[in-house]
PDB file of C-alpha atoms in Angstrom:
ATOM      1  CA  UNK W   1      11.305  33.033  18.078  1.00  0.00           C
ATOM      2  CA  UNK W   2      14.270  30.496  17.707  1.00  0.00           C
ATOM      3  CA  UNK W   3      14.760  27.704  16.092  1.00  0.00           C
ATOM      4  CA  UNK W   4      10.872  27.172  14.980  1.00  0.00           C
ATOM      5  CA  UNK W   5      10.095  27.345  18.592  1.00  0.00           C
ATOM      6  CA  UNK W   6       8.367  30.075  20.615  1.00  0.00           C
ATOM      7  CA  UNK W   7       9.524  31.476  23.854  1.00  0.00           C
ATOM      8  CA  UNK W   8       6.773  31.461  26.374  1.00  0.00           C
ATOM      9  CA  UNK W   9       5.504  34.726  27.401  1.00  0.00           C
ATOM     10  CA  UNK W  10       5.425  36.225  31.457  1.00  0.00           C
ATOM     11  CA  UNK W  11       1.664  36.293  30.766  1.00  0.00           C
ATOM     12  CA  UNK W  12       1.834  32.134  28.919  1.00  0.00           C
ATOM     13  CA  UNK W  13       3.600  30.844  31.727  1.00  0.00           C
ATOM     14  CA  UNK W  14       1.397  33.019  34.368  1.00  0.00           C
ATOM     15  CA  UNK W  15      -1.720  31.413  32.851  1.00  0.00           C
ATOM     16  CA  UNK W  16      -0.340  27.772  33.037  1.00  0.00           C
ATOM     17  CA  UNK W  17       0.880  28.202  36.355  1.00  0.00           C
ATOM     18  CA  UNK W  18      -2.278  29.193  38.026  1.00  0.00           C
ATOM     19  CA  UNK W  19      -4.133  25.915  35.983  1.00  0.00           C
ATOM     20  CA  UNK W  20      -1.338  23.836  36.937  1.00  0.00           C
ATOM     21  CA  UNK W  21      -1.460  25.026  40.852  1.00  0.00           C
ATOM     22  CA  UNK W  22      -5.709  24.979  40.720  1.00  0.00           C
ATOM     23  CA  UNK W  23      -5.291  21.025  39.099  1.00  0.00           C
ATOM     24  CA  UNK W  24      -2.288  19.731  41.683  1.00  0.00           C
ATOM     25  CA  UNK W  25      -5.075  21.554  44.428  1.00  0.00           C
ATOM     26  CA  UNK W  26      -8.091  19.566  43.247  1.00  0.00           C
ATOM     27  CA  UNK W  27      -6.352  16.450  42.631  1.00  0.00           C
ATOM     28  CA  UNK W  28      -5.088  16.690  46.390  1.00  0.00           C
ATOM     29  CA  UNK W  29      -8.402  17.495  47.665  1.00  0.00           C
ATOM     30  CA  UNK W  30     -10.443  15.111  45.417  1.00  0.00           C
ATOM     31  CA  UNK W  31     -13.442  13.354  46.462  1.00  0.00           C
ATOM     32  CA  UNK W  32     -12.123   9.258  47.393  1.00  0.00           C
ATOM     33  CA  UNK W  33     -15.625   8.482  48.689  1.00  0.00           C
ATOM     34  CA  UNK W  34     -19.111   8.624  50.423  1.00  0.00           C
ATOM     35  CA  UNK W  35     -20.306   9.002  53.651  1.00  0.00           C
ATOM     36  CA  UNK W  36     -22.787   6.035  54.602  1.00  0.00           C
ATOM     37  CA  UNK W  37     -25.874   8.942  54.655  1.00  0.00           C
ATOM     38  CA  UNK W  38     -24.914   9.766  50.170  1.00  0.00           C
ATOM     39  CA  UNK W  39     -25.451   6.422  49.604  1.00  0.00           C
ATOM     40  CA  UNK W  40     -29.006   6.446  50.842  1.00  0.00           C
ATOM     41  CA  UNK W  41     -29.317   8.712  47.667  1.00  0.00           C
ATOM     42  CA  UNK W  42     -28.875  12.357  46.576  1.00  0.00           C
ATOM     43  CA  UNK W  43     -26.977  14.071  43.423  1.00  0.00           C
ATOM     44  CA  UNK W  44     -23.473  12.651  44.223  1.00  0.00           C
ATOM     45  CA  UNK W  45     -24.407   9.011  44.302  1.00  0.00           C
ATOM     46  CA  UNK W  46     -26.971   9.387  41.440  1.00  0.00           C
ATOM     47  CA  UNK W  47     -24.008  10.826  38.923  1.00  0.00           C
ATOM     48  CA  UNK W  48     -21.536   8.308  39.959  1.00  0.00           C
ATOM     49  CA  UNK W  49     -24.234   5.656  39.649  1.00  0.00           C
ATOM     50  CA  UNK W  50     -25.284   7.329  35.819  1.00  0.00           C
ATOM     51  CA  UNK W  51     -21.727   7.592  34.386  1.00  0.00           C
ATOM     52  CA  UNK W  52     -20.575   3.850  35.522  1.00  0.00           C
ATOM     53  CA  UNK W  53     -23.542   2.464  34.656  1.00  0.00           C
ATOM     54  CA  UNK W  54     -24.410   4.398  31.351  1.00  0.00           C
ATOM     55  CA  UNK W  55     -28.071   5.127  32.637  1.00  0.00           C
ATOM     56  CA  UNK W  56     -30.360   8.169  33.183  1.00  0.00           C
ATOM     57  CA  UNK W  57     -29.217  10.343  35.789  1.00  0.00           C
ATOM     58  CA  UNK W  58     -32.149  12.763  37.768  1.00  0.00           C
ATOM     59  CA  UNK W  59     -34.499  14.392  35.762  1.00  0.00           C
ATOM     60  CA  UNK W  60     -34.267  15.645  33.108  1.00  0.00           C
ATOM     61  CA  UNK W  61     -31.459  12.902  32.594  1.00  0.00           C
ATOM     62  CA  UNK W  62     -28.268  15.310  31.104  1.00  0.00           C
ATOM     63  CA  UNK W  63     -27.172  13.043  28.377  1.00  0.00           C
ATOM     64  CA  UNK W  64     -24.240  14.930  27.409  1.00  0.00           C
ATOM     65  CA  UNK W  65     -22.665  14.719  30.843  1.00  0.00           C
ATOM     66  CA  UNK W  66     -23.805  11.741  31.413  1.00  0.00           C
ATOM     67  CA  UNK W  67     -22.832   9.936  28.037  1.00  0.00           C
ATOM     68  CA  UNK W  68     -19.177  11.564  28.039  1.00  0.00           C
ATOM     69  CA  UNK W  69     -19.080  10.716  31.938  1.00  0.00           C
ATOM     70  CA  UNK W  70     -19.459   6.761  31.183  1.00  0.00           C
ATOM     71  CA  UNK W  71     -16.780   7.856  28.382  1.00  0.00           C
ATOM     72  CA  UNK W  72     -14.321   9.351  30.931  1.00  0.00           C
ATOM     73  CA  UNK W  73     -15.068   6.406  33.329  1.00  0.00           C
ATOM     74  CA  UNK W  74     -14.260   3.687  30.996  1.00  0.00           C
ATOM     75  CA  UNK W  75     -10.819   5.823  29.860  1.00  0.00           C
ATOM     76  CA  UNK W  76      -9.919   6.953  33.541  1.00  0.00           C
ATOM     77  CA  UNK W  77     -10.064   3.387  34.704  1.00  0.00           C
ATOM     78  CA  UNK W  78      -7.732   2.573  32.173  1.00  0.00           C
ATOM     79  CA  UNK W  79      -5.372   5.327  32.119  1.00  0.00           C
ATOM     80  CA  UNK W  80      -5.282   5.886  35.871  1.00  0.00           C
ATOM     81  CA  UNK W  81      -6.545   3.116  37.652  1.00  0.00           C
ATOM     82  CA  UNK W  82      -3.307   1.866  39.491  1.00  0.00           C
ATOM     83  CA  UNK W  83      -3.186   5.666  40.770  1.00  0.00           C
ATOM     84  CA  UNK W  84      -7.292   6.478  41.951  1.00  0.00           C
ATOM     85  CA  UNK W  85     -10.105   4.805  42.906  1.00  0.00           C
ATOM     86  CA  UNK W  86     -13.407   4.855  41.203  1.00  0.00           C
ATOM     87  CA  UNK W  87     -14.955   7.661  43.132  1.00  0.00           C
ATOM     88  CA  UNK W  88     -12.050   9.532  42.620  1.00  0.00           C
ATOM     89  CA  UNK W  89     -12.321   8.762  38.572  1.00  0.00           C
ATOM     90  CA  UNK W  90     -15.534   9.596  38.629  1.00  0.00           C
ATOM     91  CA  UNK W  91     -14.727  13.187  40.280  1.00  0.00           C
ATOM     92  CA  UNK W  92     -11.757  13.633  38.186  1.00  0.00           C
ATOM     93  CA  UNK W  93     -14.768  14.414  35.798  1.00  0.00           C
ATOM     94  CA  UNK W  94     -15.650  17.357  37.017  1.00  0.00           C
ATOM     95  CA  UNK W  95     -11.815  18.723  37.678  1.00  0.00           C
ATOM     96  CA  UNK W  96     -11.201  18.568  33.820  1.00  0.00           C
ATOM     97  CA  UNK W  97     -14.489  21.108  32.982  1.00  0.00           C
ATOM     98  CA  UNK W  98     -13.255  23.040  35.931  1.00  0.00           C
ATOM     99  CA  UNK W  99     -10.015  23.494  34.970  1.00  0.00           C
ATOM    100  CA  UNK W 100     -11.710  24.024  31.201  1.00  0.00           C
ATOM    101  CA  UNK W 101     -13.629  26.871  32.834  1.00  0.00           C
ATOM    102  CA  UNK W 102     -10.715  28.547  34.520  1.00  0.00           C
ATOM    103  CA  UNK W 103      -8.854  28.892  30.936  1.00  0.00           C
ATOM    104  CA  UNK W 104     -12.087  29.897  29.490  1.00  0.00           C
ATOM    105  CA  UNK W 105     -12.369  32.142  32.266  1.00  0.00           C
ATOM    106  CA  UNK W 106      -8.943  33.859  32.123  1.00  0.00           C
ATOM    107  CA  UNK W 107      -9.697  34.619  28.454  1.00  0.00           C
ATOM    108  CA  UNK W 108     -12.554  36.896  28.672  1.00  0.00           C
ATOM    109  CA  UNK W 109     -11.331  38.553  31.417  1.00  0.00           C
ATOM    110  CA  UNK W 110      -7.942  39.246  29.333  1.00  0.00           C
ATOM    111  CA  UNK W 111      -9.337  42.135  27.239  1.00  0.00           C
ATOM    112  CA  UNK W 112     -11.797  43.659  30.000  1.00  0.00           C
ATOM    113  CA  UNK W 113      -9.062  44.063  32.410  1.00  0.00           C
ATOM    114  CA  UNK W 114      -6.451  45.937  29.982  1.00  0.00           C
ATOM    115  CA  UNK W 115      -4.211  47.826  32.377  1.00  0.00           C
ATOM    116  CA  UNK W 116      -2.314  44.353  32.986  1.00  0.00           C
ATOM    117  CA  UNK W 117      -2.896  40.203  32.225  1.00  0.00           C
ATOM    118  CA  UNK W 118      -1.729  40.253  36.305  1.00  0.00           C
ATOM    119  CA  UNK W 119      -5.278  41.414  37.279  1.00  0.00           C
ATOM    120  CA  UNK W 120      -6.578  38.674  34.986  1.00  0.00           C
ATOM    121  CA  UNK W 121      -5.034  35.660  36.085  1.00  0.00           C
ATOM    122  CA  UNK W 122      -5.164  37.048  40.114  1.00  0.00           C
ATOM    123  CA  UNK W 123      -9.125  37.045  39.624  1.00  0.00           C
ATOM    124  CA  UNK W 124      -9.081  33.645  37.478  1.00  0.00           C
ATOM    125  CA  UNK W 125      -6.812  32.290  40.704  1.00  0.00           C
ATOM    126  CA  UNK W 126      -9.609  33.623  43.267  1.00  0.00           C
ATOM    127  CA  UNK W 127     -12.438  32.356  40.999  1.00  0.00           C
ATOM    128  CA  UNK W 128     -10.353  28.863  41.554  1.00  0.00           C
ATOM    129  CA  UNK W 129     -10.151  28.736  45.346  1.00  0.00           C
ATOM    130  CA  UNK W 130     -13.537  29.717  45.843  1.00  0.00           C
ATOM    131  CA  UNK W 131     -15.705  27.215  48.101  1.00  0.00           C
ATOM    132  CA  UNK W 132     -18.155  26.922  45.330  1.00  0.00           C
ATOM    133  CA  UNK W 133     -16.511  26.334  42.604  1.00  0.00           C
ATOM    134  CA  UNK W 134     -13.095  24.249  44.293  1.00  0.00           C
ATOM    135  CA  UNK W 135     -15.853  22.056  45.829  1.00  0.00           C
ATOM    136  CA  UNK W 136     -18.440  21.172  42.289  1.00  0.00           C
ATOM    137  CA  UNK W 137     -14.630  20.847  40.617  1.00  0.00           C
ATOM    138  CA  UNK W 138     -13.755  18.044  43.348  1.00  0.00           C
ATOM    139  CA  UNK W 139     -16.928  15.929  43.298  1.00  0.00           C
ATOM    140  CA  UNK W 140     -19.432  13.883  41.268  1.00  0.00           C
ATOM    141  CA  UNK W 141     -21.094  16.567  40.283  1.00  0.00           C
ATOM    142  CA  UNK W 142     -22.168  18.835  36.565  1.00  0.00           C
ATOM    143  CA  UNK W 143     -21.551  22.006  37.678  1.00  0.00           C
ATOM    144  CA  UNK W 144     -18.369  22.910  36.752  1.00  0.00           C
ATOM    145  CA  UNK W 145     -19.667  21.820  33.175  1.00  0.00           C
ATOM    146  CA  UNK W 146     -22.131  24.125  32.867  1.00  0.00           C
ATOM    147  CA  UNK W 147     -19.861  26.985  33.972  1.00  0.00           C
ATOM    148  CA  UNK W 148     -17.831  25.826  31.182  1.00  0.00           C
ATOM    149  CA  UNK W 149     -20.896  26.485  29.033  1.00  0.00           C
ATOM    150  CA  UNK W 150     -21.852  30.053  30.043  1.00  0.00           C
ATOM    151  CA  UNK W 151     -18.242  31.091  29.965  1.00  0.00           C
ATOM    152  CA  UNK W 152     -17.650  29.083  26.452  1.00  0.00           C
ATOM    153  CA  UNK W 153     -20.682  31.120  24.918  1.00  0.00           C
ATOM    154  CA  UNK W 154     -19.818  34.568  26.518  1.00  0.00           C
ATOM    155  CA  UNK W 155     -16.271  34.299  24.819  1.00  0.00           C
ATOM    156  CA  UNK W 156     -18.129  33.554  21.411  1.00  0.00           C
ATOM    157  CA  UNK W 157     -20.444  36.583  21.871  1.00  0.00           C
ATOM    158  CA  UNK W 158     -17.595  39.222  22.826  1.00  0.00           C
ATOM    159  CA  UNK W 159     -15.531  37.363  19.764  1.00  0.00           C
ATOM    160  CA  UNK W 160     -18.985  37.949  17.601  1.00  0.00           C
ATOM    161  CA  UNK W 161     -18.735  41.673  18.729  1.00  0.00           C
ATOM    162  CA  UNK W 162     -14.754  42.065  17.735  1.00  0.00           C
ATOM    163  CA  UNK W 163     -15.609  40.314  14.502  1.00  0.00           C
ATOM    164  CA  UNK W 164     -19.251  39.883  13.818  1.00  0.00           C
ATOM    165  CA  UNK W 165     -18.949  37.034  11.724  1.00  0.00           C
ATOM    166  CA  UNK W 166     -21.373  33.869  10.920  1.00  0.00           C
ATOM    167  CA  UNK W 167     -19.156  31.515  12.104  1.00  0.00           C
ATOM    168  CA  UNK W 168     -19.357  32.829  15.388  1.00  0.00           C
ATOM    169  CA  UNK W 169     -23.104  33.076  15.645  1.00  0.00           C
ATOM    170  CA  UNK W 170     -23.339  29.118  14.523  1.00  0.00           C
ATOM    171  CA  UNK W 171     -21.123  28.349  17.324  1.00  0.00           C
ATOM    172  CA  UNK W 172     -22.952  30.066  19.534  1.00  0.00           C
ATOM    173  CA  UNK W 173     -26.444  28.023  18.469  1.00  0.00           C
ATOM    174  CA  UNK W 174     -24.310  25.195  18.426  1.00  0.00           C
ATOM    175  CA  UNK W 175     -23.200  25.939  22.201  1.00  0.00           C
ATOM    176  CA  UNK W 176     -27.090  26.563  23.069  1.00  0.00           C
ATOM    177  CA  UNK W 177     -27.719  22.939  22.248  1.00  0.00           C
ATOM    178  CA  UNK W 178     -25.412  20.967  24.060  1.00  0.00           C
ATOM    179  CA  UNK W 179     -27.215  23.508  27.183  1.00  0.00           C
ATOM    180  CA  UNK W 180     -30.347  22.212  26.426  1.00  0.00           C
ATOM    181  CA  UNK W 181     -28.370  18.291  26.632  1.00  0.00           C
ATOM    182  CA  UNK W 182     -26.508  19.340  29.923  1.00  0.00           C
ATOM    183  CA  UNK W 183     -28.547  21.831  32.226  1.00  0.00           C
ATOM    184  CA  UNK W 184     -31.212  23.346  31.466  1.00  0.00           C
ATOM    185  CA  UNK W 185     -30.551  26.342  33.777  1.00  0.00           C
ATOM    186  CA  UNK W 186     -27.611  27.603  31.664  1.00  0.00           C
ATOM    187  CA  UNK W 187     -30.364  28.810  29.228  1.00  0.00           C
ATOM    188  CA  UNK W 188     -30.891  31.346  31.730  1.00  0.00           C
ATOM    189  CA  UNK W 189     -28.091  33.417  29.965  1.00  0.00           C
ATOM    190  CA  UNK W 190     -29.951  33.192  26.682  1.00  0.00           C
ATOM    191  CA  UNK W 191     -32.040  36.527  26.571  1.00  0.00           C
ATOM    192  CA  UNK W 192     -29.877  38.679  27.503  1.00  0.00           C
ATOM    193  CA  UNK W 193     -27.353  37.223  24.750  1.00  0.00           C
ATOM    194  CA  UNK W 194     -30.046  37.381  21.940  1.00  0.00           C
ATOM    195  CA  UNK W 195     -30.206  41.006  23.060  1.00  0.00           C
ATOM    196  CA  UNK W 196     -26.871  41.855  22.831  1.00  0.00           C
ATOM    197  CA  UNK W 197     -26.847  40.271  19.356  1.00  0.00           C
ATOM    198  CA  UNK W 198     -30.063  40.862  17.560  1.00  0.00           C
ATOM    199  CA  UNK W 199     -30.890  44.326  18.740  1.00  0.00           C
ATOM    200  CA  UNK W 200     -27.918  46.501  18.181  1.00  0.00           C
ATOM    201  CA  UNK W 201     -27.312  48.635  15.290  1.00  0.00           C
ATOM    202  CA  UNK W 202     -25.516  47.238  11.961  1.00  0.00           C
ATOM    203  CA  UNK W 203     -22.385  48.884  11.068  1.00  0.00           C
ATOM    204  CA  UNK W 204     -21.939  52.797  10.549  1.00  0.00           C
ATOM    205  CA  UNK W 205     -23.179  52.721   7.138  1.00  0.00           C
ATOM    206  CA  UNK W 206     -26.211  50.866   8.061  1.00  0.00           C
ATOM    207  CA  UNK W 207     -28.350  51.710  10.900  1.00  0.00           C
ATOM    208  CA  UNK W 208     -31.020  48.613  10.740  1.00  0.00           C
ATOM    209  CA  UNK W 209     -30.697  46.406  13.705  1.00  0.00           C
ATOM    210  CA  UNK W 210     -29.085  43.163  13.081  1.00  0.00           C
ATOM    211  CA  UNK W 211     -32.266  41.231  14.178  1.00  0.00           C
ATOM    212  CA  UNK W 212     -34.037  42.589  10.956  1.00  0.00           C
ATOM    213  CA  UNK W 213     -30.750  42.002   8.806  1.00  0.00           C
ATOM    214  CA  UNK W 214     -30.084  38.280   9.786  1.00  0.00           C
ATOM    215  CA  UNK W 215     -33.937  37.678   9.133  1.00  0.00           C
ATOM    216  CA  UNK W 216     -33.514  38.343   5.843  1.00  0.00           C
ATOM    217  CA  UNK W 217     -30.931  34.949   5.415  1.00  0.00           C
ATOM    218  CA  UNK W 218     -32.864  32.205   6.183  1.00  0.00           C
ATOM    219  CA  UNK W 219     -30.365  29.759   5.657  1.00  0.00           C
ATOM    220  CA  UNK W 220     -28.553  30.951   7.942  1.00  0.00           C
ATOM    221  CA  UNK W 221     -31.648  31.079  10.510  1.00  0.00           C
ATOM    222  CA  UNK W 222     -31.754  27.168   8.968  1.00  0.00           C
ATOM    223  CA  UNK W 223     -28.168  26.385   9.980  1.00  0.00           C
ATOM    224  CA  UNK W 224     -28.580  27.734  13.474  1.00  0.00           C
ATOM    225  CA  UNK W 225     -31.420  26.084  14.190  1.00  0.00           C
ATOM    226  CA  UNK W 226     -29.889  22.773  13.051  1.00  0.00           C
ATOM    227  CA  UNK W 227     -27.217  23.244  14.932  1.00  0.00           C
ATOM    228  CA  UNK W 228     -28.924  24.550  18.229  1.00  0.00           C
ATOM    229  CA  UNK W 229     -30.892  20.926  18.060  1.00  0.00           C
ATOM    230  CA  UNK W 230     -28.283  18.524  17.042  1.00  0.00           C
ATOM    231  CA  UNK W 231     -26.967  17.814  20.535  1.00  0.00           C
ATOM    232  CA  UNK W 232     -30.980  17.340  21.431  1.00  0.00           C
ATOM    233  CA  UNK W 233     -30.754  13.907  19.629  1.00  0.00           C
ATOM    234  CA  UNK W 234     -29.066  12.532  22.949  1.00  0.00           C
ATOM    235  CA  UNK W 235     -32.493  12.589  24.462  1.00  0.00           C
ATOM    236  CA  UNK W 236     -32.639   9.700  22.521  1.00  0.00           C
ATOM    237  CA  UNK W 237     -30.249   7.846  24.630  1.00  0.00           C
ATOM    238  CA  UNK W 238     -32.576   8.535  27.814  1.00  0.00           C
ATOM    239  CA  UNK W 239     -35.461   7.232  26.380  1.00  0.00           C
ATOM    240  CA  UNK W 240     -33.500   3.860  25.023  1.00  0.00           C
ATOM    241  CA  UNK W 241     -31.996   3.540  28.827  1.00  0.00           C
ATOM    242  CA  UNK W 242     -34.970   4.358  30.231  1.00  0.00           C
ATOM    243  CA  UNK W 243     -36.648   1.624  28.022  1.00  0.00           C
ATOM    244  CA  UNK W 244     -33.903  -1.018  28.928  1.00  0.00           C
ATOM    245  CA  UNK W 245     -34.221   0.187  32.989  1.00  0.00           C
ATOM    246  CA  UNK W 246     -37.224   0.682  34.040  1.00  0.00           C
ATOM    247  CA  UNK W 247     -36.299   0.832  37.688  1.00  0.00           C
TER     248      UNK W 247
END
């Protein structure tokens, strides 16, 4: 530490150079168009058709994505539009929650893999290249969002375990909402988290399972649940658009 500023770590700059590699890869290999067959309809054409035009996309209309992808749109055009072309805006999209995922990614694997961060960031770089994931992180699609999710929730549970604290568990309900705004699959992950929470032991000194102990603050039950359906007001916006667009 010199000078008020801190020297980057082997493991700091190991981390940024695999996102930096995995964004100059997906911003070489972005998606600059359709075939004539998408535009006769499908997922691809749908999104980019949801997030320039601020409308529903397919059932059951992801208003999250789509609200912040009309968001992105409007910003990309202005901040890179002498550089891409709208299709390539539009995927840009899904390159910023895949690269989002990748960090996210790289930090829960951190403290599994302890022998050495190496092992971390070589899996994180494997994750990156993989056909699935290189190819929803290059193209109109939500995917890459919702792995953002899962991951984004799974850190919050294994920070819950370090440190079992409230703060944690909000975030986590909080989280769970913007699922039920974004894909509805994600929610998948949801039992088996609840069970990993709620039906464990307390500490040493108290042997009741925590299910039983948060039961017994119900404003905290109250503040979860709050915060689970706050990002379920943005139905709203699919019902208003629908209203507006019939077709």
């Amino acid at each position: 530490h010199r000078h008020g500023s801190q020297i980057a770590t082997p493991e700091t700059q190991s981390r940024r150079l695999i996102l930096l590699a995995a964004a100059i890869l997906y911003l070489l290999t972005l998606d600059n168009g359709l075939r004539p067959d998408e535009l006769t309809g499908g997922d691809l054409i749908t999104h980019q058709y949801a997030q320039v035009e601020a409308r529903p996309s397919n059932a059951p209309g992801y208003p999250l994505y789509t609200m912040g992808g009309w968001l992105w749109f409007k910003t990309g055009r202005f901040l890179l539009g002498q550089f891409l072309n709208p299709v390539q805006i539009l995927s840009f999209y899904s390159t910023l929650w895949g690269l989002a995922s990748l960090f996210m990614l790289y930090l829960i694997l951190r403290p599994i893999i302890r022998f050495h961060w190496s092992a971390a960031g070589t899996l994180t770089a494997f994750y990156a290249v993989t056909y699935f994931f290189w190819y929803y992180s290059v193209t109109t699609e939500q995917y890459t969002s919702a792995v953002f999710q899962t991951l984004l929730i799974i850190w919050l549970a294994f920070r819950w375990d370090a440190q079992p604290r409230h703060r944690y568990l909000l975030a986590m309900a909080f989280v769970s909402g913007t699922m039920l705004a974004n894909m509805l699959t994600t929610l998948f992950i949801l039992p088996p988290l609840l069970w990993f929470i709620l039906f464990r032991p307390g500490p040493a000194n108290d042997k009741t399972v925590m299910l039983w102990r948060y039961l017994r603050q119900p404003r905290l039950i109250i503040q979860a649940a709050a915060l689970a359906l706050l990002p379920t007001l943005s139905y709203a916006y699919v019902y208003v658009r629908g209203a507006q667009h019939p077709e």
